[in-house]
Amino acid sequence: MSVRRRLVIGNWKMNGSKAENQQLLSDLVKLQNAAAVNEAAELAVCAPFPYLQQVADILKDSVIGWGGQDASEHAKGAYTGEVSVGMLAEFGCAWAIVGHSERRAYHGESSDVVARKAAAAIAGGITPVVCVGETQAEREAGNTLQVISSQLEPVLALGAGAVRKMVLAYEPVWAIGTGLTASPEQAQEVHAHIRSLLAQAGAPEQRVLYGGSVKAANAASLFAKEDIDGALVGGASLVATDFQGIANA
Ligand code: PEP
């Protein structure tokens, strides 16, 4: 019987405004207080950088954590537009998503860069949520497990001590924001593969989240699979009742 605590993290992406965040977060806090599911599941939201202070102010007395959607591999210096782990920590972030497929696709982030970001996060006391996932074409070519292995290779090469401070997220690119969800069986196959790689790396009990059009309606069947420890949620994390519905699942 696994002792891995469930984890549901919202990824707001580039959405929100001060007014919308205020409404969403205060609704979430109210729902959390009413639901009292927080013993079972750990919750967090990853907001755009400019809103981290607002998020911290609203969530500081709640059980909901928060984090950034990326973090620089560098500590400081001439890296225009980047945000360091130290800066995230100053705003109380416990989490940083690294290697999201949108960063890999639109910002050319390689798996080596993602591994360095994960290492920087750990060094700064923040838990990286390291995302991996195959494209539709890679899946159709039968390459899913090889793609996942190669994306994880530099990350797992950081060593057991580092890997034990990470959360991984399997996010098939074809399921992100598309309304398509991997079936629980498709997801479990990849999660089991990731679990075996984690075991080889000396960290078999790290949590592995699923992400890709998770909704309240499909969360329970995904979470029923033995190697799925929670979810990284995009679109549905922008609606308090939807996000809470996933947490309840
Ligand atoms: C994501 O951005 O990590 C994600 C899983 O998005 P969505 O839930 O909208 O597919």
mmCIF file of C-alpha atoms and ligand atoms in Angstrom:
data_model
loop_
_atom_site.group_PDB
_atom_site.id
_atom_site.type_symbol
_atom_site.label_atom_id
_atom_site.label_comp_id
_atom_site.label_asym_id
_atom_site.label_seq_id
_atom_site.Cartn_x
_atom_site.Cartn_y
_atom_site.Cartn_z
ATOM 1 C CA MET A 1 0.000 0.000 0.000
ATOM 2 C CA SER A 2 1.469 3.237 -1.128
ATOM 3 C CA VAL A 3 1.867 6.103 1.304
ATOM 4 C CA ARG A 4 2.190 8.715 -1.410
ATOM 5 C CA ARG A 5 -0.004 11.669 -0.582
ATOM 6 C CA ARG A 6 -2.239 12.873 -3.404
ATOM 7 C CA LEU A 7 -1.266 16.165 -4.965
ATOM 8 C CA VAL A 8 -3.302 18.426 -7.249
ATOM 9 C CA ILE A 9 -1.557 21.453 -8.726
ATOM 10 C CA GLY A 10 -3.261 24.110 -10.827
ATOM 11 C CA ASN A 11 -1.294 25.671 -13.674
ATOM 12 C CA TRP A 12 -2.963 28.951 -14.501
ATOM 13 C CA LYS A 13 -0.662 29.530 -17.472
ATOM 14 C CA MET A 14 -0.916 33.130 -18.762
ATOM 15 C CA ASN A 15 -4.388 33.726 -17.375
ATOM 16 C CA GLY A 16 -5.859 35.848 -14.619
ATOM 17 C CA SER A 17 -6.115 39.431 -13.482
ATOM 18 C CA LYS A 18 -6.032 40.901 -10.000
ATOM 19 C CA ALA A 19 -9.838 40.879 -9.865
ATOM 20 C CA GLU A 20 -10.191 37.362 -11.298
ATOM 21 C CA ASN A 21 -7.483 35.966 -9.012
ATOM 22 C CA GLN A 22 -9.139 37.505 -5.962
ATOM 23 C CA GLN A 23 -12.424 35.835 -6.843
ATOM 24 C CA LEU A 24 -10.922 32.462 -7.771
ATOM 25 C CA LEU A 25 -8.682 32.214 -4.715
ATOM 26 C CA SER A 26 -11.262 33.337 -2.199
ATOM 27 C CA ASP A 27 -13.750 30.853 -3.691
ATOM 28 C CA LEU A 28 -11.109 28.120 -3.491
ATOM 29 C CA VAL A 29 -10.333 28.878 0.137
ATOM 30 C CA LYS A 30 -14.046 28.756 0.994
ATOM 31 C CA LEU A 31 -14.518 25.451 -0.845
ATOM 32 C CA GLN A 32 -11.434 23.996 0.826
ATOM 33 C CA ASN A 33 -12.660 24.975 4.260
ATOM 34 C CA ALA A 34 -16.050 23.431 3.524
ATOM 35 C CA ALA A 35 -14.690 20.263 1.913
ATOM 36 C CA ALA A 36 -12.117 19.375 4.555
ATOM 37 C CA VAL A 37 -10.402 17.067 2.060
ATOM 38 C CA ASN A 38 -7.049 18.597 2.781
ATOM 39 C CA GLU A 39 -5.906 15.662 4.894
ATOM 40 C CA ALA A 40 -6.164 13.416 1.859
ATOM 41 C CA ALA A 41 -4.878 15.708 -0.849
ATOM 42 C CA GLU A 42 -2.293 18.438 -1.045
ATOM 43 C CA LEU A 43 -3.263 21.405 -3.222
ATOM 44 C CA ALA A 44 -1.337 24.200 -4.889
ATOM 45 C CA VAL A 45 -1.700 26.786 -7.643
ATOM 46 C CA CYS A 46 1.048 28.008 -9.957
ATOM 47 C CA ALA A 47 0.317 31.590 -10.925
ATOM 48 C CA PRO A 48 1.957 34.093 -13.296
ATOM 49 C CA PHE A 49 4.928 35.771 -11.590
ATOM 50 C CA PRO A 50 3.402 39.262 -11.157
ATOM 51 C CA TYR A 51 0.570 37.809 -9.086
ATOM 52 C CA LEU A 52 2.645 35.775 -6.637
ATOM 53 C CA GLN A 53 2.418 38.392 -3.880
ATOM 54 C CA GLN A 54 -1.359 38.559 -4.287
ATOM 55 C CA VAL A 55 -1.586 34.769 -4.206
ATOM 56 C CA ALA A 56 0.633 34.635 -1.116
ATOM 57 C CA ASP A 57 -1.486 37.260 0.663
ATOM 58 C CA ILE A 58 -4.727 35.398 -0.003
ATOM 59 C CA LEU A 59 -3.500 31.838 0.589
ATOM 60 C CA LYS A 60 -1.093 32.370 3.477
ATOM 61 C CA ASP A 61 -3.479 31.080 6.154
ATOM 62 C CA SER A 62 -4.965 28.346 3.968
ATOM 63 C CA VAL A 63 -3.839 24.787 3.290
ATOM 64 C CA ILE A 64 -3.340 25.617 -0.383
ATOM 65 C CA GLY A 65 0.259 26.135 -1.475
ATOM 66 C CA TRP A 66 1.535 28.107 -4.444
ATOM 67 C CA GLY A 67 4.358 28.236 -6.897
ATOM 68 C CA GLY A 68 5.770 29.577 -10.158
ATOM 69 C CA GLN A 69 5.281 28.185 -13.642
ATOM 70 C CA ASP A 70 8.985 28.198 -14.429
ATOM 71 C CA ALA A 71 12.288 29.051 -12.770
ATOM 72 C CA SER A 72 15.630 30.090 -14.171
ATOM 73 C CA GLU A 73 18.574 27.736 -13.978
ATOM 74 C CA HIS A 74 20.658 30.798 -12.999
ATOM 75 C CA ALA A 75 20.809 32.422 -9.584
ATOM 76 C CA LYS A 76 21.096 36.024 -10.791
ATOM 77 C CA GLY A 77 22.552 38.266 -13.466
ATOM 78 C CA ALA A 78 22.078 39.267 -17.075
ATOM 79 C CA TYR A 79 19.151 37.002 -17.991
ATOM 80 C CA THR A 80 16.490 39.457 -19.102
ATOM 81 C CA GLY A 81 12.959 38.281 -18.461
ATOM 82 C CA GLU A 82 13.920 35.372 -16.236
ATOM 83 C CA VAL A 83 12.926 34.772 -12.630
ATOM 84 C CA SER A 84 15.240 32.994 -10.207
ATOM 85 C CA VAL A 85 14.448 30.350 -7.639
ATOM 86 C CA GLY A 86 15.569 32.770 -4.912
ATOM 87 C CA MET A 87 12.954 35.279 -6.086
ATOM 88 C CA LEU A 88 10.234 32.612 -6.057
ATOM 89 C CA ALA A 89 11.274 31.596 -2.551
ATOM 90 C CA GLU A 90 10.980 35.213 -1.383
ATOM 91 C CA PHE A 91 7.321 35.107 -2.394
ATOM 92 C CA GLY A 92 6.737 31.918 -0.425
ATOM 93 C CA CYS A 93 6.625 29.575 -3.399
ATOM 94 C CA ALA A 94 6.920 25.918 -2.472
ATOM 95 C CA TRP A 95 6.701 24.708 -6.077
ATOM 96 C CA ALA A 96 8.013 25.499 -9.536
ATOM 97 C CA ILE A 97 6.835 23.806 -12.706
ATOM 98 C CA VAL A 98 9.804 23.090 -14.982
ATOM 99 C CA GLY A 99 9.825 21.646 -18.487
ATOM 100 C CA HIS A 100 6.173 22.246 -19.273
ATOM 101 C CA SER A 101 5.580 21.269 -22.908
ATOM 102 C CA GLU A 102 4.671 24.887 -23.721
ATOM 103 C CA ARG A 103 8.132 25.967 -22.477
ATOM 104 C CA ARG A 104 9.777 23.158 -24.428
ATOM 105 C CA ALA A 105 7.810 23.972 -27.611
ATOM 106 C CA TYR A 106 7.739 27.801 -27.570
ATOM 107 C CA HIS A 107 10.981 28.559 -25.746
ATOM 108 C CA GLY A 108 13.158 25.743 -27.044
ATOM 109 C CA GLU A 109 13.880 24.278 -23.623
ATOM 110 C CA SER A 110 15.851 21.060 -23.909
ATOM 111 C CA SER A 111 15.740 18.277 -21.362
ATOM 112 C CA ASP A 112 19.236 19.321 -20.228
ATOM 113 C CA VAL A 113 17.985 22.834 -19.487
ATOM 114 C CA VAL A 114 14.983 21.352 -17.668
ATOM 115 C CA ALA A 115 17.299 19.226 -15.539
ATOM 116 C CA ARG A 116 19.398 22.284 -14.649
ATOM 117 C CA LYS A 117 16.238 24.174 -13.692
ATOM 118 C CA ALA A 118 15.150 21.265 -11.508
ATOM 119 C CA ALA A 119 18.569 21.239 -9.835
ATOM 120 C CA ALA A 120 18.400 25.002 -9.243
ATOM 121 C CA ALA A 121 14.943 24.684 -7.695
ATOM 122 C CA ILE A 122 16.084 21.947 -5.329
ATOM 123 C CA ALA A 123 19.167 23.906 -4.343
ATOM 124 C CA GLY A 124 16.891 26.845 -3.503
ATOM 125 C CA GLY A 125 14.499 24.773 -1.403
ATOM 126 C CA ILE A 126 11.664 24.677 -3.946
ATOM 127 C CA THR A 127 10.129 21.440 -5.214
ATOM 128 C CA PRO A 128 10.320 21.213 -8.996
ATOM 129 C CA VAL A 129 7.391 19.666 -10.823
ATOM 130 C CA VAL A 130 9.227 18.216 -13.798
ATOM 131 C CA CYS A 131 6.971 17.738 -16.826
ATOM 132 C CA VAL A 132 7.480 15.177 -19.560
ATOM 133 C CA GLY A 133 5.254 13.955 -22.357
ATOM 134 C CA GLU A 134 5.105 12.789 -25.951
ATOM 135 C CA THR A 135 3.499 14.446 -28.963
ATOM 136 C CA GLN A 136 0.739 12.823 -30.962
ATOM 137 C CA ALA A 137 3.226 11.930 -33.719
ATOM 138 C CA GLU A 138 5.601 10.320 -31.225
ATOM 139 C CA ARG A 139 2.752 8.264 -29.765
ATOM 140 C CA GLU A 140 1.545 7.178 -33.205
ATOM 141 C CA ALA A 141 5.086 6.121 -34.109
ATOM 142 C CA GLY A 142 5.144 3.892 -31.025
ATOM 143 C CA ASN A 143 7.881 5.949 -29.383
ATOM 144 C CA THR A 144 6.105 7.145 -26.237
ATOM 145 C CA LEU A 145 8.180 5.283 -23.673
ATOM 146 C CA GLN A 146 11.496 6.090 -25.394
ATOM 147 C CA VAL A 147 10.582 9.786 -25.496
ATOM 148 C CA ILE A 148 9.750 9.775 -21.790
ATOM 149 C CA SER A 149 12.986 7.939 -20.962
ATOM 150 C CA SER A 150 15.101 10.381 -22.915
ATOM 151 C CA GLN A 151 13.371 13.445 -21.445
ATOM 152 C CA LEU A 152 13.967 12.063 -17.965
ATOM 153 C CA GLU A 153 17.545 10.937 -18.511
ATOM 154 C CA PRO A 154 19.333 14.182 -17.533
ATOM 155 C CA VAL A 155 16.849 14.753 -14.719
ATOM 156 C CA LEU A 156 17.392 11.340 -13.150
ATOM 157 C CA ALA A 157 21.137 11.734 -13.678
ATOM 158 C CA LEU A 158 21.032 14.425 -10.965
ATOM 159 C CA GLY A 159 21.114 11.494 -8.543
ATOM 160 C CA ALA A 160 18.843 9.905 -5.969
ATOM 161 C CA GLY A 161 19.291 12.698 -3.434
ATOM 162 C CA ALA A 162 17.941 15.249 -5.916
ATOM 163 C CA VAL A 163 15.254 13.036 -7.420
ATOM 164 C CA ARG A 164 13.820 12.420 -3.955
ATOM 165 C CA LYS A 165 13.061 16.145 -3.819
ATOM 166 C CA MET A 166 11.058 16.238 -7.079
ATOM 167 C CA VAL A 167 7.576 15.624 -8.308
ATOM 168 C CA LEU A 168 7.198 14.388 -11.880
ATOM 169 C CA ALA A 169 4.263 15.085 -14.169
ATOM 170 C CA TYR A 170 3.332 13.029 -17.201
ATOM 171 C CA GLU A 171 1.578 15.339 -19.620
ATOM 172 C CA PRO A 172 0.966 13.941 -23.098
ATOM 173 C CA VAL A 173 1.265 16.973 -25.377
ATOM 174 C CA TRP A 174 -1.743 15.846 -27.421
ATOM 175 C CA ALA A 175 -3.928 15.972 -24.304
ATOM 176 C CA ILE A 176 -2.978 19.440 -23.046
ATOM 177 C CA GLY A 177 -5.712 21.993 -23.567
ATOM 178 C CA THR A 178 -7.299 19.865 -26.295
ATOM 179 C CA GLY A 179 -10.107 18.213 -24.359
ATOM 180 C CA LEU A 180 -8.492 14.848 -25.175
ATOM 181 C CA THR A 181 -7.481 12.898 -22.092
ATOM 182 C CA ALA A 182 -5.268 9.840 -21.999
ATOM 183 C CA SER A 183 -7.377 6.908 -20.887
ATOM 184 C CA PRO A 184 -6.552 5.723 -17.376
ATOM 185 C CA GLU A 185 -4.888 2.678 -18.974
ATOM 186 C CA GLN A 186 -2.790 4.774 -21.376
ATOM 187 C CA ALA A 187 -1.722 7.032 -18.532
ATOM 188 C CA GLN A 188 -1.001 4.149 -16.159
ATOM 189 C CA GLU A 189 1.245 2.467 -18.736
ATOM 190 C CA VAL A 190 3.440 5.571 -18.877
ATOM 191 C CA HIS A 191 3.267 6.182 -15.126
ATOM 192 C CA ALA A 192 4.414 2.603 -14.486
ATOM 193 C CA HIS A 193 7.318 3.201 -16.862
ATOM 194 C CA ILE A 194 8.222 6.422 -15.038
ATOM 195 C CA ARG A 195 7.928 4.569 -11.715
ATOM 196 C CA SER A 196 10.393 1.937 -12.930
ATOM 197 C CA LEU A 197 12.852 4.663 -14.006
ATOM 198 C CA LEU A 198 12.428 6.312 -10.604
ATOM 199 C CA ALA A 199 13.104 2.987 -8.912
ATOM 200 C CA GLN A 200 16.287 2.540 -10.944
ATOM 201 C CA ALA A 201 17.284 6.047 -9.878
ATOM 202 C CA GLY A 202 16.771 5.129 -6.219
ATOM 203 C CA ALA A 203 13.585 7.152 -5.705
ATOM 204 C CA PRO A 204 10.632 4.804 -6.316
ATOM 205 C CA GLU A 205 8.192 6.670 -4.087
ATOM 206 C CA GLN A 206 8.279 10.064 -5.805
ATOM 207 C CA ARG A 207 4.900 11.350 -6.798
ATOM 208 C CA VAL A 208 3.970 11.234 -10.470
ATOM 209 C CA LEU A 209 1.097 13.492 -11.529
ATOM 210 C CA TYR A 210 -0.969 13.152 -14.680
ATOM 211 C CA GLY A 211 -1.807 16.247 -16.716
ATOM 212 C CA GLY A 212 -3.860 16.750 -19.842
ATOM 213 C CA SER A 213 -7.475 17.923 -19.822
ATOM 214 C CA VAL A 214 -8.124 16.608 -16.310
ATOM 215 C CA LYS A 215 -11.630 17.494 -15.136
ATOM 216 C CA ALA A 216 -13.777 16.593 -12.155
ATOM 217 C CA ALA A 217 -15.548 14.044 -14.370
ATOM 218 C CA ASN A 218 -12.425 12.083 -15.350
ATOM 219 C CA ALA A 219 -10.186 12.618 -12.310
ATOM 220 C CA ALA A 220 -11.437 9.733 -10.181
ATOM 221 C CA SER A 221 -10.807 7.096 -12.854
ATOM 222 C CA LEU A 222 -7.275 8.415 -13.409
ATOM 223 C CA PHE A 223 -6.527 8.614 -9.675
ATOM 224 C CA ALA A 224 -7.716 5.011 -9.243
ATOM 225 C CA LYS A 225 -4.613 3.823 -11.121
ATOM 226 C CA GLU A 226 -1.842 2.691 -8.845
ATOM 227 C CA ASP A 227 0.937 4.888 -10.197
ATOM 228 C CA ILE A 228 -1.089 8.094 -10.679
ATOM 229 C CA ASP A 229 -0.617 10.240 -7.591
ATOM 230 C CA GLY A 230 -2.596 13.320 -8.560
ATOM 231 C CA ALA A 231 -2.884 15.869 -11.327
ATOM 232 C CA LEU A 232 -1.398 18.936 -12.914
ATOM 233 C CA VAL A 233 -4.442 20.867 -14.066
ATOM 234 C CA GLY A 234 -4.550 23.683 -16.613
ATOM 235 C CA GLY A 235 -7.940 24.897 -17.826
ATOM 236 C CA ALA A 236 -10.008 23.410 -15.015
ATOM 237 C CA SER A 237 -7.844 25.140 -12.393
ATOM 238 C CA LEU A 238 -9.322 28.501 -13.442
ATOM 239 C CA VAL A 239 -12.772 27.568 -12.152
ATOM 240 C CA ALA A 240 -12.897 27.096 -8.385
ATOM 241 C CA THR A 241 -15.631 24.447 -8.375
ATOM 242 C CA ASP A 242 -13.899 22.466 -11.148
ATOM 243 C CA PHE A 243 -10.544 22.532 -9.347
ATOM 244 C CA GLN A 244 -12.175 21.591 -6.065
ATOM 245 C CA GLY A 245 -14.069 18.805 -7.855
ATOM 246 C CA ILE A 246 -10.739 17.324 -8.950
ATOM 247 C CA ALA A 247 -9.361 17.677 -5.422
ATOM 248 C CA ASN A 248 -12.429 15.896 -4.045
ATOM 249 C CA ALA A 249 -11.838 13.038 -6.494
HETATM 250 C C1 PEP B 1 -1.238 21.926 -18.247
HETATM 251 O O1 PEP B 1 -1.101 23.024 -18.733
HETATM 252 O O2 PEP B 1 -0.349 21.487 -17.518
HETATM 253 C C2 PEP B 1 -2.460 21.165 -18.534
HETATM 254 C C3 PEP B 1 -2.518 19.914 -18.176
HETATM 255 O O3 PEP B 1 -3.482 21.834 -19.175
HETATM 256 P P1 PEP B 1 -5.003 21.316 -19.384
HETATM 257 O O4 PEP B 1 -5.475 20.745 -18.080
HETATM 258 O O5 PEP B 1 -5.763 22.559 -19.770
HETATM 259 O O6 PEP B 1 -4.976 20.296 -20.473
#
